[in-house]
XYZ file of C-alpha atoms in Angstrom:
730
model
C 38.443 -58.248 -17.070
C 37.002 -61.503 -15.720
C 39.865 -63.754 -14.723
C 38.178 -65.534 -11.824
C 35.042 -67.547 -11.413
C 31.811 -65.794 -10.490
C 30.706 -66.518 -6.963
C 27.011 -66.228 -7.727
C 26.776 -68.431 -10.801
C 23.012 -68.854 -10.554
C 22.442 -65.151 -10.898
C 24.953 -64.828 -13.699
C 23.265 -67.646 -15.562
C 19.977 -65.805 -15.887
C 19.526 -63.326 -18.711
C 19.287 -59.786 -17.405
C 16.361 -59.023 -19.628
C 14.167 -60.541 -22.322
C 15.364 -61.061 -25.860
C 13.337 -58.244 -27.377
C 14.082 -55.770 -24.581
C 17.782 -56.626 -24.813
C 17.720 -55.990 -28.532
C 16.052 -52.601 -28.123
C 18.419 -51.585 -25.313
C 21.499 -52.363 -27.398
C 23.098 -49.064 -28.525
C 24.234 -50.609 -31.809
C 20.762 -51.905 -32.632
C 19.265 -48.488 -31.935
C 21.974 -46.922 -34.045
C 21.160 -49.254 -36.935
C 17.458 -48.434 -36.736
C 18.259 -44.742 -36.608
C 20.472 -45.056 -39.679
C 17.710 -46.916 -41.496
C 15.144 -44.253 -40.678
C 17.630 -41.605 -41.757
C 18.222 -43.301 -45.089
C 14.499 -43.527 -45.676
C 14.214 -39.821 -44.887
C 16.989 -39.011 -47.336
C 15.025 -40.893 -49.944
C 12.214 -38.467 -49.250
C 9.536 -40.903 -48.200
C 8.362 -43.450 -45.656
C 10.481 -46.649 -45.780
C 7.454 -48.857 -46.375
C 5.941 -46.850 -49.207
C 8.967 -45.719 -51.207
C 8.960 -45.969 -54.990
C 12.061 -46.335 -57.124
C 12.819 -43.166 -59.018
C 14.107 -43.740 -62.545
C 17.077 -41.425 -62.060
C 18.237 -42.931 -58.763
C 21.723 -44.463 -58.539
C 22.037 -48.223 -58.379
C 20.171 -49.456 -55.317
C 20.385 -52.423 -52.978
C 17.717 -54.743 -54.390
C 19.213 -58.153 -55.113
C 16.430 -60.647 -54.465
C 15.544 -61.143 -58.134
C 19.075 -61.040 -59.560
C 21.118 -63.222 -57.193
C 20.715 -66.959 -57.789
C 21.403 -69.101 -54.716
C 21.598 -72.815 -53.930
C 20.448 -73.052 -50.294
C 17.679 -75.519 -51.185
C 20.011 -77.605 -53.355
C 18.502 -76.050 -56.447
C 19.275 -72.783 -58.174
C 16.622 -70.211 -57.367
C 16.304 -66.431 -56.928
C 16.946 -65.120 -53.443
C 13.327 -63.935 -53.353
C 12.138 -67.586 -53.396
C 14.210 -68.805 -50.439
C 12.071 -69.679 -47.426
C 14.751 -69.036 -44.782
C 16.945 -66.083 -43.830
C 19.894 -66.143 -46.214
C 22.833 -63.734 -46.456
C 24.905 -63.478 -49.612
C 28.449 -62.166 -49.189
C 29.590 -61.045 -52.629
C 33.128 -61.079 -54.047
C 33.619 -57.330 -53.588
C 32.832 -57.601 -49.863
C 35.192 -60.567 -49.536
C 37.958 -58.552 -51.207
C 37.222 -55.377 -49.222
C 37.586 -57.001 -45.800
C 40.413 -56.695 -43.308
C 40.299 -60.344 -42.237
C 42.956 -62.459 -43.933
C 41.257 -65.859 -43.562
C 37.682 -66.595 -44.631
C 36.220 -67.097 -41.150
C 37.472 -63.640 -40.081
C 35.575 -62.145 -43.029
C 32.357 -64.033 -42.263
C 32.349 -62.981 -38.599
C 30.802 -59.683 -39.670
C 27.596 -61.711 -40.132
C 26.108 -61.956 -36.592
C 25.374 -65.520 -35.625
C 28.333 -66.919 -37.533
C 30.648 -68.281 -34.855
C 33.318 -70.869 -34.327
C 33.525 -72.895 -31.115
C 35.488 -70.058 -29.534
C 36.106 -66.419 -30.428
C 39.631 -67.094 -31.702
C 40.510 -66.526 -35.351
C 41.406 -69.660 -37.296
C 44.791 -68.002 -37.892
C 45.838 -69.265 -34.436
C 42.862 -71.296 -33.169
C 43.334 -75.015 -32.749
C 41.815 -76.802 -35.774
C 39.509 -78.853 -33.562
C 37.858 -75.642 -32.305
C 36.974 -74.398 -35.796
C 33.534 -75.972 -35.995
C 30.950 -73.425 -37.129
C 27.415 -72.791 -35.922
C 24.704 -70.271 -36.805
C 22.200 -68.499 -34.535
C 23.962 -69.715 -31.384
C 22.788 -73.304 -31.729
C 25.331 -74.595 -29.223
C 28.786 -73.921 -30.711
C 31.141 -76.879 -30.489
C 34.286 -78.208 -32.103
C 32.041 -80.221 -34.410
C 30.137 -78.001 -36.813
C 26.394 -77.801 -36.503
C 26.419 -76.193 -39.925
C 27.288 -77.911 -43.188
C 29.948 -76.052 -45.192
C 30.123 -76.818 -48.898
C 32.557 -75.853 -51.642
C 30.623 -75.900 -54.919
C 28.253 -78.473 -53.425
C 30.938 -80.772 -51.939
C 31.235 -80.944 -48.098
C 34.269 -79.290 -46.464
C 33.547 -80.577 -42.948
C 36.410 -82.656 -41.598
C 35.604 -86.389 -41.949
C 36.838 -87.190 -38.431
C 35.705 -84.214 -36.353
C 33.346 -82.073 -38.419
C 35.433 -78.902 -38.012
C 36.456 -76.683 -40.951
C 39.919 -75.796 -42.225
C 38.954 -72.277 -43.283
C 42.325 -71.491 -44.823
C 41.838 -74.243 -47.425
C 39.774 -71.783 -49.443
C 41.219 -68.443 -50.553
C 39.000 -65.360 -50.474
C 40.020 -64.266 -53.976
C 38.897 -67.580 -55.439
C 35.271 -67.085 -54.393
C 32.464 -65.539 -56.368
C 30.197 -65.423 -53.308
C 29.329 -67.070 -49.988
C 25.747 -68.063 -49.131
C 24.898 -68.305 -45.425
C 21.516 -69.981 -44.936
C 20.163 -70.242 -41.376
C 17.696 -72.818 -40.169
C 17.622 -76.617 -40.265
C 18.396 -77.998 -43.718
C 18.572 -81.743 -43.123
C 15.571 -82.192 -45.412
C 17.905 -81.875 -48.415
C 21.465 -81.907 -47.020
C 21.213 -84.539 -44.266
C 23.445 -84.709 -41.183
C 25.748 -81.759 -40.323
C 23.187 -79.221 -41.601
C 21.393 -79.197 -38.242
C 21.440 -75.390 -38.010
C 21.981 -74.374 -41.621
C 24.396 -74.401 -44.542
C 27.243 -72.251 -45.825
C 27.885 -72.614 -49.527
C 31.188 -71.362 -50.970
C 30.866 -70.703 -54.688
C 34.123 -70.441 -56.609
C 34.504 -68.059 -59.514
C 34.990 -69.409 -63.032
C 37.249 -67.768 -65.621
C 35.745 -66.137 -68.665
C 38.163 -66.764 -71.517
C 41.703 -66.696 -70.110
C 42.519 -65.087 -66.777
C 45.390 -64.708 -64.316
C 45.016 -63.323 -60.783
C 47.789 -62.719 -58.267
C 47.772 -61.269 -54.762
C 50.688 -60.736 -52.423
C 50.697 -59.017 -49.047
C 52.821 -58.472 -45.961
C 51.971 -57.313 -42.459
C 53.014 -57.034 -38.873
C 54.465 -59.933 -36.869
C 56.111 -61.502 -39.895
C 52.850 -62.032 -41.752
C 53.193 -62.977 -45.427
C 50.448 -64.224 -47.738
C 50.051 -64.937 -51.435
C 47.305 -66.296 -53.644
C 47.225 -67.034 -57.364
C 44.975 -68.650 -59.931
C 45.144 -69.183 -63.660
C 42.376 -70.501 -65.861
C 41.033 -70.855 -69.367
C 37.473 -71.439 -70.408
C 35.881 -72.159 -73.773
C 32.574 -73.503 -75.023
C 33.831 -77.096 -74.709
C 35.291 -76.738 -71.217
C 38.316 -75.421 -69.423
C 40.566 -75.654 -66.405
C 41.517 -73.637 -63.352
C 44.638 -73.960 -61.190
C 44.833 -72.279 -57.775
C 47.401 -71.946 -55.022
C 47.817 -70.020 -51.783
C 50.420 -69.655 -49.074
C 50.295 -68.065 -45.629
C 52.902 -67.603 -42.910
C 52.809 -65.585 -39.696
C 54.853 -65.445 -36.519
C 51.490 -65.057 -34.799
C 50.803 -63.528 -31.434
C 50.607 -64.474 -27.769
C 47.305 -66.151 -26.939
C 47.606 -65.644 -23.163
C 46.983 -62.357 -21.346
C 50.269 -60.396 -20.849
C 50.188 -60.399 -17.049
C 49.893 -64.201 -16.934
C 52.691 -65.186 -19.306
C 55.839 -67.022 -18.315
C 58.961 -68.162 -20.097
C 57.140 -71.061 -21.784
C 54.653 -68.756 -23.515
C 55.506 -67.865 -27.102
C 53.491 -66.465 -30.028
C 51.192 -68.981 -31.698
C 52.606 -69.178 -35.215
C 50.747 -70.504 -38.240
C 51.697 -71.475 -41.778
C 49.887 -73.296 -44.540
C 49.866 -73.980 -48.258
C 46.948 -75.010 -50.442
C 46.894 -76.108 -54.062
C 44.022 -77.160 -56.268
C 43.003 -77.754 -59.852
C 39.685 -78.220 -61.586
C 38.901 -79.343 -65.104
C 35.547 -79.069 -66.910
C 34.455 -80.738 -70.118
C 31.258 -80.102 -72.057
C 30.761 -83.411 -73.816
C 27.686 -82.179 -75.712
C 24.692 -79.943 -75.203
C 23.338 -82.287 -72.532
C 26.361 -83.573 -70.596
C 28.870 -81.651 -68.457
C 31.731 -83.351 -66.570
C 34.217 -82.060 -63.993
C 37.104 -83.313 -61.876
C 38.781 -81.495 -58.977
C 41.747 -82.215 -56.704
C 43.144 -80.290 -53.707
C 46.127 -80.570 -51.383
C 46.391 -78.800 -48.024
C 49.278 -78.661 -45.528
C 49.467 -76.649 -42.338
C 51.625 -76.347 -39.237
C 50.731 -74.415 -36.098
C 52.191 -73.510 -32.762
C 49.657 -73.449 -29.948
C 51.183 -70.756 -27.746
C 53.834 -72.583 -25.708
C 57.279 -73.833 -26.593
C 56.376 -77.493 -27.151
C 52.691 -77.515 -28.132
C 51.608 -77.564 -31.755
C 49.807 -79.456 -34.481
C 50.142 -80.354 -38.162
C 47.680 -81.423 -40.850
C 48.020 -82.986 -44.285
C 44.911 -83.488 -46.396
C 44.188 -84.616 -49.944
C 40.713 -84.355 -51.430
C 39.201 -85.269 -54.762
C 35.774 -84.740 -56.258
C 34.139 -85.293 -59.577
C 30.742 -85.265 -61.124
C 28.446 -85.155 -64.077
C 25.440 -83.005 -64.948
C 23.200 -84.250 -67.714
C 19.786 -83.486 -69.115
C 17.368 -86.380 -69.493
C 14.627 -84.359 -71.157
C 13.673 -80.774 -71.916
C 12.293 -80.465 -68.383
C 14.481 -82.833 -66.369
C 18.128 -83.181 -65.357
C 20.348 -85.194 -63.024
C 23.582 -84.422 -61.191
C 25.963 -86.985 -59.723
C 28.813 -86.155 -57.326
C 31.604 -88.299 -55.887
C 34.169 -87.094 -53.344
C 36.899 -88.436 -51.079
C 39.167 -87.046 -48.336
C 42.338 -88.571 -46.897
C 43.774 -86.735 -43.902
C 46.465 -87.061 -41.251
C 46.550 -84.878 -38.152
C 49.103 -84.768 -35.306
C 48.896 -82.806 -32.078
C 50.893 -82.366 -28.863
C 49.374 -81.080 -25.607
C 51.345 -80.120 -22.508
C 50.943 -79.828 -18.739
C 52.133 -76.398 -17.601
C 53.457 -75.334 -14.216
C 51.432 -72.771 -12.283
C 54.223 -70.188 -12.617
C 54.370 -70.734 -16.419
C 58.109 -71.374 -16.205
C 58.085 -75.015 -17.229
C 55.920 -77.545 -19.097
C 55.954 -81.238 -19.860
C 54.235 -83.230 -22.601
C 50.826 -84.448 -21.455
C 49.163 -86.020 -24.496
C 50.833 -86.807 -27.808
C 48.309 -87.557 -30.539
C 51.031 -88.576 -32.954
C 48.552 -89.621 -35.633
C 44.853 -89.032 -36.188
C 44.183 -90.854 -39.440
C 40.856 -90.187 -41.162
C 39.253 -91.020 -44.482
C 35.913 -90.071 -45.933
C 34.078 -90.906 -49.147
C 30.682 -89.834 -50.403
C 28.320 -90.177 -53.336
C 25.204 -88.196 -54.185
C 22.605 -88.056 -56.938
C 20.132 -85.234 -57.508
C 17.287 -85.054 -60.000
C 15.287 -81.942 -60.919
C 12.075 -81.817 -62.931
C 9.936 -78.901 -64.071
C 6.242 -79.754 -64.153
C 4.564 -77.094 -66.240
C 5.682 -74.040 -68.173
C 6.835 -70.545 -67.353
C 8.502 -68.952 -64.350
C 5.812 -70.318 -62.007
C 6.260 -73.957 -63.012
C 6.204 -76.602 -60.306
C 9.716 -77.864 -59.468
C 10.242 -81.363 -58.109
C 13.607 -82.421 -56.660
C 14.578 -85.944 -55.621
C 17.894 -87.373 -54.525
C 20.018 -89.641 -52.380
C 23.327 -89.346 -50.500
C 25.719 -91.924 -49.103
C 28.864 -91.292 -47.079
C 31.298 -93.312 -44.995
C 33.836 -91.873 -42.566
C 36.428 -93.788 -40.621
C 39.160 -92.570 -38.345
C 41.498 -93.611 -35.564
C 43.485 -91.587 -33.058
C 46.871 -92.962 -32.018
C 48.155 -91.233 -28.893
C 50.733 -91.526 -26.139
C 49.688 -90.519 -22.622
C 50.719 -90.665 -18.937
C 54.054 -88.830 -19.174
C 56.518 -89.453 -16.336
C 60.273 -89.960 -15.994
C 60.782 -88.158 -19.312
C 58.721 -90.608 -21.321
C 55.176 -91.525 -22.258
C 54.300 -94.692 -20.396
C 51.140 -95.717 -22.250
C 49.630 -95.672 -25.718
C 45.978 -95.542 -26.768
C 44.275 -96.328 -30.063
C 40.627 -95.394 -30.459
C 38.359 -95.020 -33.442
C 35.683 -96.491 -35.594
C 33.609 -96.173 -38.713
C 30.265 -94.575 -39.420
C 27.994 -94.631 -42.433
C 25.136 -92.342 -43.438
C 22.538 -93.052 -46.122
C 19.665 -90.708 -46.955
C 16.934 -90.235 -49.553
C 14.869 -87.100 -49.993
C 12.246 -85.331 -52.069
C 11.242 -81.679 -52.294
C 8.443 -80.001 -54.206
C 8.119 -76.306 -54.952
C 4.633 -75.205 -55.951
C 3.202 -71.769 -56.758
C -0.225 -71.184 -55.260
C -1.361 -68.560 -57.728
C 1.087 -65.822 -58.726
C 2.083 -64.565 -55.294
C 2.555 -67.512 -52.927
C 5.282 -70.149 -53.163
C 4.947 -73.356 -51.132
C 7.989 -75.546 -50.561
C 7.533 -78.940 -48.952
C 10.123 -81.640 -48.506
C 11.250 -84.561 -46.398
C 14.238 -86.810 -45.977
C 14.901 -90.163 -44.352
C 18.403 -91.017 -43.074
C 19.994 -94.071 -41.526
C 23.163 -93.761 -39.423
C 25.293 -96.551 -38.071
C 28.615 -96.971 -36.305
C 30.799 -100.039 -36.621
C 34.181 -101.379 -35.531
C 34.394 -98.954 -32.602
C 37.334 -99.816 -30.398
C 39.578 -98.475 -27.634
C 42.878 -100.267 -27.114
C 45.545 -99.307 -24.547
C 48.912 -100.834 -23.763
C 52.133 -100.043 -21.912
C 54.941 -98.530 -23.977
C 57.399 -99.934 -21.417
C 56.302 -103.561 -21.016
C 53.928 -104.002 -23.931
C 51.226 -105.280 -21.572
C 47.654 -104.675 -22.730
C 45.837 -102.416 -20.263
C 42.502 -102.167 -22.061
C 40.985 -103.852 -25.098
C 37.407 -102.702 -25.483
C 35.224 -103.267 -28.543
C 32.130 -101.086 -28.692
C 28.789 -102.400 -29.773
C 27.751 -101.505 -33.319
C 24.841 -99.075 -33.235
C 22.356 -97.662 -35.705
C 19.699 -94.988 -35.711
C 17.405 -93.251 -38.159
C 16.053 -89.745 -38.655
C 13.090 -88.224 -40.466
C 13.591 -84.582 -41.475
C 10.527 -82.792 -42.880
C 10.394 -79.136 -43.852
C 7.579 -76.788 -44.845
C 8.346 -73.336 -46.225
C 6.305 -70.446 -47.578
C 7.083 -67.202 -49.396
C 4.350 -64.643 -50.059
C 4.857 -61.616 -52.293
C 2.984 -58.760 -50.650
C 3.619 -56.283 -53.436
C 5.530 -53.015 -53.391
C 8.853 -54.817 -52.822
C 7.668 -56.693 -49.734
C 8.044 -60.398 -48.930
C 6.793 -62.546 -46.079
C 8.390 -65.932 -45.488
C 7.879 -68.699 -42.944
C 9.322 -72.139 -42.356
C 9.020 -75.070 -39.971
C 11.525 -77.909 -39.962
C 13.123 -80.804 -38.209
C 16.798 -81.678 -38.659
C 19.466 -83.856 -37.081
C 23.221 -84.318 -36.634
C 25.029 -87.574 -35.943
C 27.990 -87.450 -33.529
C 31.392 -87.435 -35.197
C 34.149 -89.984 -34.676
C 36.012 -87.245 -32.815
C 33.194 -86.846 -30.289
C 32.807 -90.595 -29.922
C 36.438 -91.578 -29.531
C 39.012 -88.732 -29.206
C 39.747 -86.889 -25.903
C 41.480 -83.503 -25.852
C 43.058 -81.053 -23.431
C 43.154 -77.231 -23.145
C 45.770 -76.310 -20.526
C 44.483 -77.895 -17.286
C 40.981 -78.676 -18.605
C 40.458 -82.178 -20.021
C 37.513 -83.317 -22.155
C 36.818 -87.025 -22.538
C 35.153 -88.746 -25.475
C 31.923 -90.726 -25.185
C 31.227 -93.711 -27.429
C 27.567 -93.797 -26.266
C 26.509 -90.476 -27.802
C 23.306 -90.478 -29.862
C 22.320 -88.095 -32.695
C 20.917 -84.688 -31.759
C 17.660 -83.429 -33.242
C 16.402 -79.892 -33.844
C 12.791 -78.798 -34.246
C 12.444 -75.213 -35.371
C 10.281 -72.510 -36.858
C 10.874 -69.002 -38.154
C 9.027 -66.132 -39.762
C 10.607 -63.266 -41.660
C 9.697 -60.037 -43.418
C 11.676 -58.250 -46.132
C 11.125 -54.944 -47.878
C 13.293 -53.419 -50.615
C 13.495 -49.878 -51.911
C 15.820 -48.090 -54.272
C 18.199 -47.066 -51.475
C 17.054 -49.175 -48.562
C 16.369 -52.807 -47.601
C 15.113 -54.289 -44.344
C 15.060 -57.968 -43.398
C 13.889 -59.123 -39.967
C 13.463 -62.739 -38.790
C 12.202 -64.264 -35.549
C 13.102 -67.894 -34.859
C 12.642 -70.636 -32.272
C 14.721 -73.826 -32.128
C 14.451 -76.700 -29.664
C 17.209 -79.308 -29.576
C 16.700 -82.812 -28.247
C 19.772 -84.753 -27.058
C 22.198 -81.918 -27.885
C 25.836 -82.863 -27.423
C 27.698 -80.670 -24.933
C 30.930 -80.698 -22.942
C 29.597 -81.425 -19.445
C 31.706 -80.803 -16.336
C 31.838 -83.932 -14.169
C 34.560 -83.009 -11.663
C 37.648 -81.018 -10.745
C 41.282 -81.830 -10.025
C 43.619 -82.637 -8.545
C 43.160 -86.367 -8.730
C 41.609 -89.064 -10.886
C 38.240 -87.798 -12.180
C 35.854 -89.983 -14.169
C 36.764 -90.733 -17.769
C 39.523 -88.095 -17.792
C 41.927 -89.982 -15.573
C 44.326 -87.779 -13.597
C 43.170 -84.137 -13.673
C 45.642 -81.480 -12.443
C 44.868 -78.998 -9.700
C 42.823 -76.050 -10.937
C 41.687 -78.115 -13.909
C 38.329 -79.628 -14.732
C 37.191 -82.902 -16.232
C 34.482 -82.662 -18.870
C 32.901 -85.309 -21.014
C 30.875 -85.053 -24.176
C 27.336 -85.968 -23.203
C 23.815 -85.708 -24.580
C 21.719 -83.197 -22.649
C 17.951 -83.555 -22.473
C 16.815 -80.409 -24.285
C 17.975 -76.881 -25.067
C 16.035 -73.938 -26.487
C 17.472 -71.216 -28.715
C 15.211 -68.332 -29.700
C 15.938 -64.916 -31.056
C 15.604 -62.109 -33.555
C 17.753 -61.257 -36.581
C 17.884 -57.787 -38.059
C 19.448 -56.902 -41.407
C 19.449 -53.314 -42.666
C 21.330 -52.069 -45.697
C 21.210 -49.035 -47.890
C 22.914 -46.577 -50.208
C 23.396 -42.900 -49.414
C 24.474 -41.890 -52.926
C 26.554 -43.282 -55.777
C 29.658 -43.372 -53.528
C 28.445 -44.382 -50.062
C 26.711 -47.591 -48.946
C 26.169 -49.151 -45.540
C 24.905 -52.288 -43.818
C 23.843 -53.040 -40.255
C 23.146 -56.521 -38.902
C 22.216 -57.665 -35.401
C 21.258 -60.873 -33.640
C 19.607 -61.255 -30.246
C 19.655 -64.785 -28.834
C 18.373 -66.521 -25.728
C 20.026 -69.966 -25.571
C 19.077 -71.943 -22.472
C 19.262 -75.506 -21.189
C 15.706 -76.716 -20.618
C 16.378 -80.259 -19.442
C 19.576 -82.018 -18.361
C 18.736 -85.137 -16.304
C 21.391 -85.770 -13.669
C 23.669 -83.035 -15.035
C 22.387 -80.054 -13.013
C 22.400 -77.581 -15.907
C 18.701 -76.679 -16.164
C 18.115 -72.939 -16.565
C 21.732 -72.160 -17.467
C 22.815 -70.419 -20.655
C 24.594 -72.380 -23.369
C 28.351 -71.937 -23.281
C 29.943 -69.779 -25.996
C 26.665 -68.071 -26.995
C 26.440 -64.275 -26.500
C 23.031 -62.703 -25.991
C 23.652 -59.911 -28.486
C 25.835 -59.444 -31.557
C 25.915 -56.625 -34.082
C 28.011 -55.317 -36.955
C 28.059 -52.119 -39.003
C 29.744 -51.743 -42.388
C 30.362 -48.493 -44.261
C 31.785 -48.506 -47.803
C 32.971 -45.651 -49.998
C 33.889 -45.878 -53.668
C 34.848 -43.139 -56.104
C 36.875 -43.268 -59.284
C 39.885 -45.479 -58.490
C 39.514 -45.454 -54.714
C 37.616 -47.890 -52.484
C 37.518 -47.820 -48.698
C 35.582 -49.643 -46.009
C 35.037 -49.709 -42.268
C 33.556 -52.573 -40.263
C 32.654 -52.284 -36.575
C 31.659 -55.512 -34.816
C 30.344 -55.827 -31.261
C 29.857 -59.092 -29.359
C 28.182 -59.306 -25.954
C 29.661 -61.167 -22.992
C 29.311 -64.942 -23.000
C 30.027 -67.899 -20.749
C 33.076 -70.043 -21.366
C 31.740 -73.101 -19.540
C 28.595 -75.169 -19.141
C 28.285 -74.250 -15.432
C 28.126 -70.506 -16.250
C 30.964 -69.756 -13.829
C 33.479 -68.295 -16.277
C 32.348 -65.146 -18.031
C 34.106 -63.589 -21.034
C 33.824 -59.816 -21.511
C 32.068 -58.172 -24.425
C 34.247 -56.507 -27.061
C 34.141 -54.144 -30.032
C 36.445 -54.585 -33.014
C 36.952 -51.969 -35.735
C 38.576 -52.839 -39.088
C 39.679 -50.549 -41.926
C 40.552 -51.407 -45.510
C 41.361 -49.279 -48.570
C 42.287 -49.954 -52.196
C 43.631 -47.878 -55.097
C 43.242 -49.074 -58.694
C 46.454 -48.066 -60.495
C 45.234 -49.222 -63.902
C 43.094 -51.987 -65.369
C 45.531 -54.632 -64.144
C 47.229 -53.433 -60.971
C 45.838 -52.323 -57.636
C 47.314 -51.764 -54.178
C 45.543 -52.110 -50.857
C 46.065 -51.678 -47.126
C 44.103 -52.965 -44.139
C 44.093 -52.728 -40.362
C 42.385 -55.459 -38.350
C 41.290 -54.594 -34.790
C 42.459 -51.018 -35.304
C 41.864 -50.012 -31.656
C 43.852 -53.022 -30.377
C 40.869 -54.229 -28.334
C 41.551 -57.149 -25.994
C 39.306 -60.010 -27.117
C 38.797 -62.603 -24.403
C 38.567 -65.990 -26.099
C 38.864 -68.456 -23.219
C 39.100 -68.780 -19.458
C 40.489 -71.948 -17.891
C 39.574 -73.446 -14.530
C 42.730 -72.035 -12.942
C 42.038 -68.510 -14.223
C 44.242 -68.393 -17.329
C 42.799 -65.901 -19.803
C 43.220 -66.563 -23.537
C 43.030 -63.557 -25.895
C 42.342 -63.050 -29.586
C 43.772 -61.113 -32.506
C 45.538 -57.857 -31.565
C 45.940 -54.988 -34.030
C 47.329 -56.209 -37.351
C 48.241 -53.842 -40.200
C 49.176 -55.099 -43.629
C 49.493 -53.967 -47.262
C 49.589 -55.705 -50.593
C 49.193 -55.671 -54.341
C 46.808 -57.386 -56.782
C 47.231 -58.200 -60.471
C 44.365 -59.228 -62.728
C 44.785 -60.098 -66.412
C 41.977 -61.264 -68.687
C 41.590 -61.824 -72.402
């Protein structure tokens, strides 16, 4: 257990071995390869020359049957030019994780800012990244619900519990820069959440209970006809939570981090005629959380609306228009805690973070030619505006907050794009596209005054700024025959800083992070090449990638307490002052491995691994060159085994994550860990089923954070639960 800083940080910062050697030396990677070879042997042939026998049970080939939307158009998985993972509804249902992010963690490379589950993690740490492209509170991945962004309009993070697992038909995880069609926030990829639609009339209910006072329920009811339909959904979750600090370090102020939320939504569809389809959707989300001590916590209220129209303009052309809005209020209280953990005082009261976001998009698709190999041209434009302000009290003394701060601003993004998909003969697909975006900030301001006298201490208006980005992409898929595909892509993408990064400071125990209104957009230039082969019982997908980020935004350490340090103000002893800053350049390169197969009609398995080398290449004046990116492990792997027979279904997931650094200076190292989950279900009849699950069955200690004064945060302990499902259709 690493609860102190490493004395030789320079040595710890260097990878022990190369990416490829590290991958080969990983026991779980070797195990996955061995399983793959074994499955090929059971099939009675070499894995690269197998032929599908007509009497074989259902296999694992999905590339021609699953239709995905990673490129903003519907296309078979076999035509996607980047590595894409589809998590189907049965996998979502047969997972021990209760909230969506815990389910998606079995895909290596999917990570939030920290290792904590969103069940107890602070909302501002729930930004998602893929392939280790510098995890941060602001997502470097765009998350969409049926094509509408879910990223928070103020900070870019994701409220994962807004979307229930049972409501989803599938999740598409597409790695690699996607700004050429999706714009900002898709710097490192996209995650598309596709909701299921009722066929006829349907009712679905799920209720479950577990350890530590955990209760959850989800329900949806819908009707669908040829002319349209509606769907109403709701979910509720409540848990007493668990302690987020290591047992030996707790004091009387430390309590379990509780969490509760409710979410409601409704969608209506109307088929006006054969050419026009309309929809309208509204959602409400409320949550309240405790953050692990007696006085810290946060609350969120959010309302969102979206609507759109899809209409055909000719036999070979169509347009889609989408409009969405989000109105959100967030409150949060931080505390300063005594070294003996026996007392705490308020330190920062963000009594209102008010944010609004609106967006509009238009997408046109045209088929040029006939048949399955017709040329497909896509054009479109997006506009969005986000504004937000944080209102906060600070400088607590004599049992009161002495000062108040207001900081915020507005930013606007406008982009236009075009993409063409052309078949070069019958075997090679070329995809070429580009996008131009303009980003500007306006009305940025920081205003501070005394709560006691009313005197103005600071009134600073920030200069309006603007920038632009050009995001090209070139992709290629070649069918090699015999179930084999070769794909390659090169791209450039960008992400604009969020209002949260520009204006809102935050605190984690004794560590303070200051905002920076001078941040500029970060840019990624990347390339990847992948190979896929499918057989009746076996599939292999391997991808090598290289990404270089210019001006990446990172939390940079600028000093230590006690005393007044830089933009942080007073920093307590044992604490650090960090500020969001643009580095010069970082490089993230690695290898992804995806193996899956079927033993017989009852047993199936999947093994996935990611090896990553994420290093700071250039950091002028910041002294970080040659160090590893914080929160990025070198190796990750997961293994899933599923069994199904008659009315029984059971699954096991084992997930291993290598050690990683907590901080930018590579002085705080978090241990590796292995988590094993179990889940089982029994189908009583056509309507009723019961299930049970155990998350982190071995009660592994998961180190999620390490503060400057040695406080060790931990993740989800063992959690057992059971429940019942009802499904009615007619």
